[in-house]
Short mmCIF file of C-alpha atoms in Angstrom, two decimals:
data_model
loop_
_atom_site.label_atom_id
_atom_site.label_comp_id
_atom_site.label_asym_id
_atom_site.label_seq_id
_atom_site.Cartn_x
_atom_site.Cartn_y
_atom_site.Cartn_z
CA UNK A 214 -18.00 -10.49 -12.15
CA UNK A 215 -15.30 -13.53 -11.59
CA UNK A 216 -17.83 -14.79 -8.98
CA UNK A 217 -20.98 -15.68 -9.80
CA UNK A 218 -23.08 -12.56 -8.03
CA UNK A 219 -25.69 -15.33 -6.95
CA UNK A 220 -23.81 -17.17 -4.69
CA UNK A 221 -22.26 -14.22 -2.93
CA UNK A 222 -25.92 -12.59 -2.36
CA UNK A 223 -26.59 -16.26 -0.70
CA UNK A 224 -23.68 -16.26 1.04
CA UNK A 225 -25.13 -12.34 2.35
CA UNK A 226 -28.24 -13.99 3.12
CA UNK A 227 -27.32 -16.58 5.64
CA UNK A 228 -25.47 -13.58 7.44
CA UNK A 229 -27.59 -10.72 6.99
CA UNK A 230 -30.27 -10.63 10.04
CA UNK A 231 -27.27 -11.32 12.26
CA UNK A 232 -25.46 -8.43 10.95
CA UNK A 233 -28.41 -6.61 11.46
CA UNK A 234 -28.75 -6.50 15.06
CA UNK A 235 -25.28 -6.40 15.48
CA UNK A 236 -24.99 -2.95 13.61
CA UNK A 237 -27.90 -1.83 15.48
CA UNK A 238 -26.61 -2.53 19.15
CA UNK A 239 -23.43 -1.10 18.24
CA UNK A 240 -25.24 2.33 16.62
CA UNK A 241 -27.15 2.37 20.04
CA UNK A 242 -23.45 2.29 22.29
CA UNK A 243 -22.05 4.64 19.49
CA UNK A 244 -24.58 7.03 19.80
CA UNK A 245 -24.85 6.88 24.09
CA UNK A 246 -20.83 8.37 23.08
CA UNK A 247 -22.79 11.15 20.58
CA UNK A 248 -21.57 9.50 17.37
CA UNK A 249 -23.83 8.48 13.98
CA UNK A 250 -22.77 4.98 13.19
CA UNK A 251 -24.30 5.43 10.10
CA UNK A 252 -22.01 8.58 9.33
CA UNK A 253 -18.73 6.44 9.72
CA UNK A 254 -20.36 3.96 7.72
CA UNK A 255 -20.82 5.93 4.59
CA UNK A 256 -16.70 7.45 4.78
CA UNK A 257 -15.71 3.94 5.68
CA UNK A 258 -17.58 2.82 2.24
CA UNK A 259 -16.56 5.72 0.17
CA UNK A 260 -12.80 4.53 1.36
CA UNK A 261 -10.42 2.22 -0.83
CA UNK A 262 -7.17 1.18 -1.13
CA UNK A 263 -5.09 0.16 -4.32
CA UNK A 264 -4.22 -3.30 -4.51
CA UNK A 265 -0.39 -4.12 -5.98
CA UNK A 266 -0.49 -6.24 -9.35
CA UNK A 267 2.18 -8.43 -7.85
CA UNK A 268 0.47 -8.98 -4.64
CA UNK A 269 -1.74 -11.82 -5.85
CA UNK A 270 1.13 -13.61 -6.61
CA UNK A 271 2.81 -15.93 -4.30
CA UNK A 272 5.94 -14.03 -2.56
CA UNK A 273 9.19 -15.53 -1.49
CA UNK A 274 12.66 -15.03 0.74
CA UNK A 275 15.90 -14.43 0.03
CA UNK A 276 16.14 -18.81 -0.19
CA UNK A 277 13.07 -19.90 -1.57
CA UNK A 278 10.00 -19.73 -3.39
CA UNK A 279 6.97 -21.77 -2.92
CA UNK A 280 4.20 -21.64 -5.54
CA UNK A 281 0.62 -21.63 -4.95
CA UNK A 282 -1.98 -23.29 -7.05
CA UNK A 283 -3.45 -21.17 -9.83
CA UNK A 284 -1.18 -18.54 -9.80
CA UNK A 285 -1.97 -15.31 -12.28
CA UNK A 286 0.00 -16.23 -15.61
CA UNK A 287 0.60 -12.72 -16.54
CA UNK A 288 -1.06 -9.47 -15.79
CA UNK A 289 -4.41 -9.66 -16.88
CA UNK A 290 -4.80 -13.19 -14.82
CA UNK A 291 -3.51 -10.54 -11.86
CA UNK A 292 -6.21 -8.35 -12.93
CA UNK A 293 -9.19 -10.94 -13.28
CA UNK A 294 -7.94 -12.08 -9.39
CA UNK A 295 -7.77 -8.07 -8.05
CA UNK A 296 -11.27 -8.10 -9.45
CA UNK A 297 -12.21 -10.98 -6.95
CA UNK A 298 -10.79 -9.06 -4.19
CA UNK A 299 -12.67 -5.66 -5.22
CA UNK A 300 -15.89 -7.96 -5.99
CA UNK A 301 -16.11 -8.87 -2.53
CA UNK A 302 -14.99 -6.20 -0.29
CA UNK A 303 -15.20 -3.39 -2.26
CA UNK A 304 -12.56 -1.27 -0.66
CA UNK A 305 -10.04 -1.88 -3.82
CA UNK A 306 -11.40 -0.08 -6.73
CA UNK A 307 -7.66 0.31 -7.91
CA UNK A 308 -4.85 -1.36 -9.51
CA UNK A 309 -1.04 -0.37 -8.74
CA UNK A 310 1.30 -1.66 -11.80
CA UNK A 311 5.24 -3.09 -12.09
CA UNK A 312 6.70 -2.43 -15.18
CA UNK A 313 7.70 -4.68 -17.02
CA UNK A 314 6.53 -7.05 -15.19
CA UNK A 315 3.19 -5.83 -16.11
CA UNK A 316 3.99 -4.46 -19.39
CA UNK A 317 0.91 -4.72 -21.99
CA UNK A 318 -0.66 -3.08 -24.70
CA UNK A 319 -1.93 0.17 -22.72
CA UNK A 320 -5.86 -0.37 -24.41
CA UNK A 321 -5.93 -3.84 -24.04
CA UNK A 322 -4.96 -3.27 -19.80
CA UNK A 323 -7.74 -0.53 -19.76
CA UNK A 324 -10.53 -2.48 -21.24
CA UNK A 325 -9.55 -5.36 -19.16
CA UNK A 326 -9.48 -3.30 -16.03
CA UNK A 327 -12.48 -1.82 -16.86
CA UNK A 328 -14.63 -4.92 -17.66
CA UNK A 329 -14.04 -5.97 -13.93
CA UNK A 330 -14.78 -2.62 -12.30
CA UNK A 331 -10.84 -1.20 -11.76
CA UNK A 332 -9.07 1.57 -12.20
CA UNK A 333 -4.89 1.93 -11.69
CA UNK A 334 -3.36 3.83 -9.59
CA UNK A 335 0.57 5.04 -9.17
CA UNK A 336 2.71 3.20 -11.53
CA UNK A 337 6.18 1.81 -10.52
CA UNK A 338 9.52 1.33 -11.90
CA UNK A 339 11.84 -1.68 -11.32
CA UNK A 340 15.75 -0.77 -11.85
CA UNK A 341 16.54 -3.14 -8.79
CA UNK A 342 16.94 -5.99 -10.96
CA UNK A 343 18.11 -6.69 -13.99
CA UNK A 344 14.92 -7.60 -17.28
CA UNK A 345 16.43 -10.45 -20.06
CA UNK A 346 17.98 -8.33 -22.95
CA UNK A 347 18.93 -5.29 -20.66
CA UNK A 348 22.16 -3.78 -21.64
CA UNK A 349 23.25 -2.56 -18.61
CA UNK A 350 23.45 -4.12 -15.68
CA UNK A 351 21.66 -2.52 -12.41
CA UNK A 352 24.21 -4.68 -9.49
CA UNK A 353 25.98 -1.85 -8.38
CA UNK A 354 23.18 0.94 -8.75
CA UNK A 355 20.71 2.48 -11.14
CA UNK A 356 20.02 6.45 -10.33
CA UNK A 357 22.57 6.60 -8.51
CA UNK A 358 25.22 4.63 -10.30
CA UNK A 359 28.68 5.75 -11.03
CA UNK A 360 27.55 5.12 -14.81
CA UNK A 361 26.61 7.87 -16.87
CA UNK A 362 25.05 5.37 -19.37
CA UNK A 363 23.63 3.06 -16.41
CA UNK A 364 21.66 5.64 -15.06
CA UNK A 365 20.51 7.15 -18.61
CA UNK A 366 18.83 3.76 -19.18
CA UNK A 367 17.32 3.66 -15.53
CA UNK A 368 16.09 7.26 -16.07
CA UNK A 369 14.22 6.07 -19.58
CA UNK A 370 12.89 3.20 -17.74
CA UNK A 371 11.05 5.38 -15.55
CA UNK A 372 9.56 7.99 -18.62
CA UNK A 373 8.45 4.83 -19.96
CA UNK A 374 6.68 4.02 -17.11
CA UNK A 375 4.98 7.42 -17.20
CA UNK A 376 4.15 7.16 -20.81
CA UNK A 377 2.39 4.22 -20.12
CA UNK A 378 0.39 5.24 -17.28
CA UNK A 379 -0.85 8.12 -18.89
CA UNK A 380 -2.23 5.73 -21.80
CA UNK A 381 -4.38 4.35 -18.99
CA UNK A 382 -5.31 6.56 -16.70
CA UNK A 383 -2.88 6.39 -13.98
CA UNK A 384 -1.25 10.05 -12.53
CA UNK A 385 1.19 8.85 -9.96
CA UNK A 386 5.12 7.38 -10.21
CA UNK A 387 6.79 5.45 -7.12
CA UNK A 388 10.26 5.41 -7.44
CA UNK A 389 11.90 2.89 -4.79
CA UNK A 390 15.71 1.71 -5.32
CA UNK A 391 17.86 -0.83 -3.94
CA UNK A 392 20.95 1.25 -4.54
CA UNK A 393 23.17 1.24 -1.90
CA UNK A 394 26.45 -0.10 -0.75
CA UNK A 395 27.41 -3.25 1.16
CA UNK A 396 30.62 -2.73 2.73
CA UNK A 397 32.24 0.85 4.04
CA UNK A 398 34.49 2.78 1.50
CA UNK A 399 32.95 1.31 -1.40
CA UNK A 400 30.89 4.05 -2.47
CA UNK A 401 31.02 8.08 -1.76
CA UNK A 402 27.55 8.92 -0.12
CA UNK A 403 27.43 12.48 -1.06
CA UNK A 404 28.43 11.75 -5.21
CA UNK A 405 26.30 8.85 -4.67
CA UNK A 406 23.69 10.90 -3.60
CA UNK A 407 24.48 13.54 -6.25
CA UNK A 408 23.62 11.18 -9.20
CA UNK A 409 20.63 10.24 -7.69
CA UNK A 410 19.35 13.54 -7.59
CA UNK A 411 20.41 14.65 -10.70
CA UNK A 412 18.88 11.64 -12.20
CA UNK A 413 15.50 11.79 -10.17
CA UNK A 414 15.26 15.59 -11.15
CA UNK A 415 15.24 14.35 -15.07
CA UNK A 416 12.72 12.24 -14.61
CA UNK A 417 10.51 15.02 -12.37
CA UNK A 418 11.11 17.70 -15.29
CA UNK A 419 8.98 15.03 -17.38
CA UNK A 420 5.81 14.42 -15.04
CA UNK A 421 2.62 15.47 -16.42
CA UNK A 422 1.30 18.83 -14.56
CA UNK A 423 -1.20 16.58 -13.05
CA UNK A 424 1.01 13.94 -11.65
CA UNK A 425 2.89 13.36 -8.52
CA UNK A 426 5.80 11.43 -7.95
CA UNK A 427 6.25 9.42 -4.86
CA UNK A 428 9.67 8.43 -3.97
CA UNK A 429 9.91 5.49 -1.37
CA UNK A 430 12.99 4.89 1.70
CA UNK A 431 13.84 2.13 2.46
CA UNK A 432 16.42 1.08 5.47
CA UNK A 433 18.20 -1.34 4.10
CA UNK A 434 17.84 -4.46 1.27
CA UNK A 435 19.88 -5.61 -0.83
CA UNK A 436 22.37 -2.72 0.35
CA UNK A 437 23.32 -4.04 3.99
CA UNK A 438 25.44 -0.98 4.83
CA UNK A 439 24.52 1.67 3.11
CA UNK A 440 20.68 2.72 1.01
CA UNK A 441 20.75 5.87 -0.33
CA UNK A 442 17.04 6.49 0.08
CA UNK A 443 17.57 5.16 3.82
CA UNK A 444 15.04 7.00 6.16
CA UNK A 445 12.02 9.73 5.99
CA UNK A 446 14.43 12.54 6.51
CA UNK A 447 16.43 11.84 3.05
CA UNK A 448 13.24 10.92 1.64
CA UNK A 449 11.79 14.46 2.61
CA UNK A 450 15.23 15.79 1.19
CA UNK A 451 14.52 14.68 -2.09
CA UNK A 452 10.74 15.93 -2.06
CA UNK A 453 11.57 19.29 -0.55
CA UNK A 454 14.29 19.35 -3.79
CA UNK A 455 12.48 18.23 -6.80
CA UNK A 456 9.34 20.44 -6.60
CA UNK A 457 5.98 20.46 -5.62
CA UNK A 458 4.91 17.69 -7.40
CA UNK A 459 7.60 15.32 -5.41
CA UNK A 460 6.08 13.71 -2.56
CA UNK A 461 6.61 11.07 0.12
CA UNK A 462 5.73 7.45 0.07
CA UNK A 463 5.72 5.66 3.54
CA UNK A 464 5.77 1.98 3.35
CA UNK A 465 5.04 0.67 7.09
CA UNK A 466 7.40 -2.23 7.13
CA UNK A 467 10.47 -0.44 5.73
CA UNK A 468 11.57 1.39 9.05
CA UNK A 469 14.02 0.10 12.35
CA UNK A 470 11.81 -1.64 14.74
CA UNK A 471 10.67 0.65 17.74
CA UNK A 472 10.59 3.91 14.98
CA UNK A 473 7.47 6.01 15.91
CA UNK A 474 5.97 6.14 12.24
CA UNK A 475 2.87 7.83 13.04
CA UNK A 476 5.16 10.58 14.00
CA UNK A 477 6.93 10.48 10.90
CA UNK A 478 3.41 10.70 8.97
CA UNK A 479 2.56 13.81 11.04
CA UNK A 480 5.74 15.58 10.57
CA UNK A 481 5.05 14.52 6.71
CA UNK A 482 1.51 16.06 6.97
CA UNK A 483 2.91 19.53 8.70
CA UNK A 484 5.51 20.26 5.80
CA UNK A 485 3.19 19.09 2.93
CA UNK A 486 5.10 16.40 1.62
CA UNK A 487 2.84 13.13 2.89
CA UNK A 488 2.56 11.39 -0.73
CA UNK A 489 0.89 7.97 0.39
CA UNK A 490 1.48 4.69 2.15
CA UNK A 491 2.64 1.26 1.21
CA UNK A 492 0.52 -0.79 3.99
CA UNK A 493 1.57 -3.77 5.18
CA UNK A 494 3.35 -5.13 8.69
CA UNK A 495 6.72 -5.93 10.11
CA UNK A 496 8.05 -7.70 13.34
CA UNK A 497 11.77 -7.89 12.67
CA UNK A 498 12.32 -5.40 8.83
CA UNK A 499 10.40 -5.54 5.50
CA UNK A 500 9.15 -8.75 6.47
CA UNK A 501 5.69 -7.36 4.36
CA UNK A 502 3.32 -9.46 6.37
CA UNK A 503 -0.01 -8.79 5.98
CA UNK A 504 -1.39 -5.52 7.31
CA UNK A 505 -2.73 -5.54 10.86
CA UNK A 506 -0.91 -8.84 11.80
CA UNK A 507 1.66 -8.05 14.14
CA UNK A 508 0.98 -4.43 15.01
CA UNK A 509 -2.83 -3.13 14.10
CA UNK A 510 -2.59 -0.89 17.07
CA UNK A 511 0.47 0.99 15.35
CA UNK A 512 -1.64 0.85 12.28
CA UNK A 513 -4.60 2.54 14.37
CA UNK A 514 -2.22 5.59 15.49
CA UNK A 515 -1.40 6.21 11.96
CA UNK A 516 -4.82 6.71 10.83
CA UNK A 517 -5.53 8.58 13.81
CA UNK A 518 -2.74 11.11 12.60
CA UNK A 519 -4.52 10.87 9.09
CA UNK A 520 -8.15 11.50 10.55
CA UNK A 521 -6.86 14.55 12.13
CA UNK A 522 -5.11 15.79 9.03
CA UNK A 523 -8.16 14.77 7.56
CA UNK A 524 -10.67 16.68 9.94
CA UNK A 525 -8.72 19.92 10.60
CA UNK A 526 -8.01 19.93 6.94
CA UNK A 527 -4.57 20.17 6.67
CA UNK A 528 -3.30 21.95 3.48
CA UNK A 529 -2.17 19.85 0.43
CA UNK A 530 -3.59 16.61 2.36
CA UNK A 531 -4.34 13.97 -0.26
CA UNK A 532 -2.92 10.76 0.23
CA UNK A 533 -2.60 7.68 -1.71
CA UNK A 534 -3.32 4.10 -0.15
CA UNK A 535 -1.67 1.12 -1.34
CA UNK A 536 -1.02 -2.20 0.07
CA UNK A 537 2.30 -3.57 -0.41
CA UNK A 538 2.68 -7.68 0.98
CA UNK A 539 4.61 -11.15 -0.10
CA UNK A 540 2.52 -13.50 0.86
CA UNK A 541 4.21 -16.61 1.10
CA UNK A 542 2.19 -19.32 3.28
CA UNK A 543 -1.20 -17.84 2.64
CA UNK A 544 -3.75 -17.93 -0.41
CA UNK A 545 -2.76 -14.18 -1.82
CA UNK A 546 -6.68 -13.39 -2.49
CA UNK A 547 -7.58 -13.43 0.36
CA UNK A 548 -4.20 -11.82 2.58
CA UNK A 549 -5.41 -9.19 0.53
CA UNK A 550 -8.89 -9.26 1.33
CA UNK A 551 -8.23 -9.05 4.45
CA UNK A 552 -5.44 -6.52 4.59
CA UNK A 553 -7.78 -3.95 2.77
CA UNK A 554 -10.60 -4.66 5.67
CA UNK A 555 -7.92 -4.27 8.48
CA UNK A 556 -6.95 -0.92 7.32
CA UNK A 557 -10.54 0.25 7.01
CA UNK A 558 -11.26 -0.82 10.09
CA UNK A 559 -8.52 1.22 11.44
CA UNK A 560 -9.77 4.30 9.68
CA UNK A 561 -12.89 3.54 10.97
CA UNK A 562 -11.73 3.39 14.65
CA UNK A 563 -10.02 7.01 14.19
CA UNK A 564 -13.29 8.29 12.81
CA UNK A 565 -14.45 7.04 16.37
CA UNK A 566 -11.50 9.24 18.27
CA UNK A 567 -13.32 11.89 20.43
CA UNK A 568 -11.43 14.65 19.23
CA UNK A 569 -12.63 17.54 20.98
CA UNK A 570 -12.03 15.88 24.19
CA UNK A 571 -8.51 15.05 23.03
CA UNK A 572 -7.72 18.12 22.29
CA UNK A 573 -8.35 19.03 25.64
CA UNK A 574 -6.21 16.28 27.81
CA UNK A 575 -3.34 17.16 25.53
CA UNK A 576 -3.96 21.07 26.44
CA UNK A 577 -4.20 20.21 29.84
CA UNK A 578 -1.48 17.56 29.85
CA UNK A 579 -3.66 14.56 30.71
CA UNK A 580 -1.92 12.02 29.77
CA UNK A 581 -3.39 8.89 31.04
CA UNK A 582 -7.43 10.59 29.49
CA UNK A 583 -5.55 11.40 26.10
CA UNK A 584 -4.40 8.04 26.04
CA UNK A 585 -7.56 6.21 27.31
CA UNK A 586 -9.35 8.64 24.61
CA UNK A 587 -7.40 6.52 21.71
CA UNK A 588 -7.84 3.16 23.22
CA UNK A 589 -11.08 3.87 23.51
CA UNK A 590 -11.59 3.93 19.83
CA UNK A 591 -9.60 1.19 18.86
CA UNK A 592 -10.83 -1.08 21.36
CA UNK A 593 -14.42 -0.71 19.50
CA UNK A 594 -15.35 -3.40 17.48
CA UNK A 595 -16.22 -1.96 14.00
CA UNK A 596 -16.32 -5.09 12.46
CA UNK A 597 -20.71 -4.16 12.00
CA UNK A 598 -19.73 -0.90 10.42
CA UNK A 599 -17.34 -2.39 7.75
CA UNK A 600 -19.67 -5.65 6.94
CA UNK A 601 -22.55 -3.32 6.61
CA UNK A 602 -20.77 -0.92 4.15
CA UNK A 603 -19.84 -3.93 1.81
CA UNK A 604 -23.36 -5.43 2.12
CA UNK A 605 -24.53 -1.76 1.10
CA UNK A 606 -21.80 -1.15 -1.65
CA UNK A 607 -22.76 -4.64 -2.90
CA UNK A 608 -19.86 -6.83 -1.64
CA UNK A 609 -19.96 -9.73 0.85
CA UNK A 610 -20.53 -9.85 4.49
CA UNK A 611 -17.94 -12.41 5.01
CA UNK A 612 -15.39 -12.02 1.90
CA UNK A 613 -13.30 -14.58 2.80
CA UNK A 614 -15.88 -17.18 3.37
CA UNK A 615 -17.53 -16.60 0.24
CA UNK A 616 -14.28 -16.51 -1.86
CA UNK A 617 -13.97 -20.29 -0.70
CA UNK A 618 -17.54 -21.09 -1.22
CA UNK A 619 -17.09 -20.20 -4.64
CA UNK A 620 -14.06 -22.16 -4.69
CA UNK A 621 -12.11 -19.76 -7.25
CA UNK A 622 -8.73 -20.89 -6.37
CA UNK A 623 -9.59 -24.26 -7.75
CA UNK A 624 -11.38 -22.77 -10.82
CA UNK A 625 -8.33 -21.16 -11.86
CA UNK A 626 -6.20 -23.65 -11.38
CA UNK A 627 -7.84 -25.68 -13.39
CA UNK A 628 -6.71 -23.49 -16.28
CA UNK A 629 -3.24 -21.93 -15.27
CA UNK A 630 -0.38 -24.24 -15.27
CA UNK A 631 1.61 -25.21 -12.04
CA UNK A 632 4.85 -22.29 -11.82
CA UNK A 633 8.05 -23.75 -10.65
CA UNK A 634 9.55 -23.03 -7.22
CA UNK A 635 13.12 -23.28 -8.50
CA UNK A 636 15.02 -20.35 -8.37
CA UNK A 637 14.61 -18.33 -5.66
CA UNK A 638 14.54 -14.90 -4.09
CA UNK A 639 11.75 -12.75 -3.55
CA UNK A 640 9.51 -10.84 -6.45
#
């Protein structure tokens, strides 16, 4: 453990009796409604979300970036700190890789991941910028690019990436691009969009049988007027043409303002091609704030479209949970630690939806009940349900507070040199 085990069961103790009653006047209110509190508490501890590898570094804008103290060196320093976060809330048992930023000896990553308790989960390419020593520039596309050469070497790029995550365990691809155009006339969408499906369907004839690949939209960034993955009904496009394996990925922050995404999840869910979610928030575009900070009722409606996937049983319904944030003002540790509680603790107010009386306002076209119904739920404070599960899955009460009683940020400082902040742009 990268915190001593002692301090954080002290840290429990000072908390404990508290959390206590607090669990047990909320089981009493929960069950005057006919719901076990401790039956959300054991899904809400069997849940977990993968933490991104370049998440616990310090983020950045388009101008600047401003480097925190101690910040990971290289990927198994971004291990050693996702093992911090999974230490103490234990609702991150898995890793999501970059490659190359991430790139390593495949046995060396494993034994390192599994010496602090982690697994990985979908790998992920990078052909929106260009590595030192690449011979072909990505500036004016990758997939998609009017290059037969330029896209070979994106579409190698990505088998690479699958050829190391099968070395350690992993069994999912994201594929996001930044491909695009910036001014009208400068590309032709439908060749455009040709390549990239021609390309994307050479990389999909290479998954392992047990694999998925999750292709990612995105509205805009760094192509202002034109993305070619721009929206969830391209995105869905693309699934529906690769195969079965092909899936969506839904990243919260990269959609208009005002778009109903918890709509777009359950269309995603009806047709079967729901791959997973990038989690993290948004007030004005892919701002990637931390999850739950602007908008955590938004969050709450899309995990009540996943608990009713989830409880009806909807075919083919498995998806993957990542968080994807830049934290630039904030210690990363612990945006993260908090991000992962805030979307338990939406999946644990969904849990709480009454359902069958639900289903009957919609029937009946109540729509001030079916609304009530959901804020209902999310107006519950699970916060005893969520500290209860870590206490129980041995994690902290208060994860946050114990991370800086331990004082780990200084720790590691002490013995990872200060990173520049010239340059800029995000990472």
């Amino acid at each position: 453990m990268m915190i001593d085990t002692s301090l954080v069961a002290g840290e429990n103790e000072t908390r404990e009796a508290d959390l206590k009653r607090d669990y047990e006047t909320l089981g009493e209110r929960l069950d005057r409604r006919g719901v076990s509190i401790d039956a959300i508490k054991e899904k809400v501890g069997a849940y977990g979300v993968a933490v991104p590898s370049w998440g616990v570094g310090t983020g950045g804008t388009r101008f600047a970036r401003f480097p925190g103290k101690g910040e990971p060196r290289n990927i198994f320093d971004k291990l050693e700190d996702c093992g911090v976060i999974q230490q103490l809330t234990r609702a991150t048992p898995n890793v999501s890789l970059h490659i190359p930023w991430d790139k390593a000896d495949p046995a060396e990553l494993k034994a390192k991941a599994s010496s602090l308790g982690l697994g990985f989960d979908a790998m992920n390419s990078n052909t929106f910028q260009d590595q030192d020593g690449q011979a072909l520039s990505y500036k004016f596309g990758s997939l998609s690019h009017t290059d037969a050469d330029t896209r070979q070497q994106a579409v190698e790029h990505n088998l690479e990436c699958i050829e190391i995550g099968k070395a350690i365990g992993s069994r999912a691809l994201t594929i996001w691009i930044g491909d695009g155009s910036n001014f009208p006339g400068q590309t032709n969408f439908t060749r455009q969009f040709e390549r990239y499906l021609d390309a994307a369907q050479t990389i999909y004839a290479e998954l392992p049988e047990d694999w998925r690949l999750f292709t990612e939209h995105k509205m805009y960034e760094p192509a202002f007027y034109s993305t070619v993955v721009q929206d969830w009904g391209t995105n869905y496009m693309i699934a529906q043409e690769l195969g079965e394996k092909a899936f969506c990925l839904v990243d919260l922050g990269h959609h208009a303002p005002n778009v109903n995404i918890e709509m777009i999840v359950a269309r995603l869910i009806q047709f079967g091609k729901l791959g997973g979610f990038h989690f993290n928030d948004s007030k004005y575009g892919d701002d990637d704030l931390d999850t739950g900070s602007i908008d955590p009722y938004r969050l709450f409606l899309v995990f009540n479209e996943l608990v009713d996937a989830e409880t009806r049983q909807a075919p083919g319904f498995n998806p993957a949970h990542m968080l994807d944030q830049s934290h630039n003002v904030t210690d990363p540790i612990e945006s993260l630690m908090v991000s992962a509680m805030e979307v338990q603790r939406a999946y644990a107010q969904a849990l709480l939806v009454d359902r069958s009386a639900l289903d009957g306002f919609q029937d009946s076209n109540d729509a001030l009940m079916a609304t009530t119904t959901l804020k209902t739920a999310f107006r519950t404070d699970v916060e005893p349900i969520l500290a209860t599960a870590r206490l129980e899955n041995g994690g902290a009460i208060d994860p946050v507070a114990a991370y800086r009683a331990a004082g780990y940020r200084q720790k590691v400082a002490e013995v990872r040199p200060e990173v520049s902040g010239a340059g800029g742009g995000i990472v």
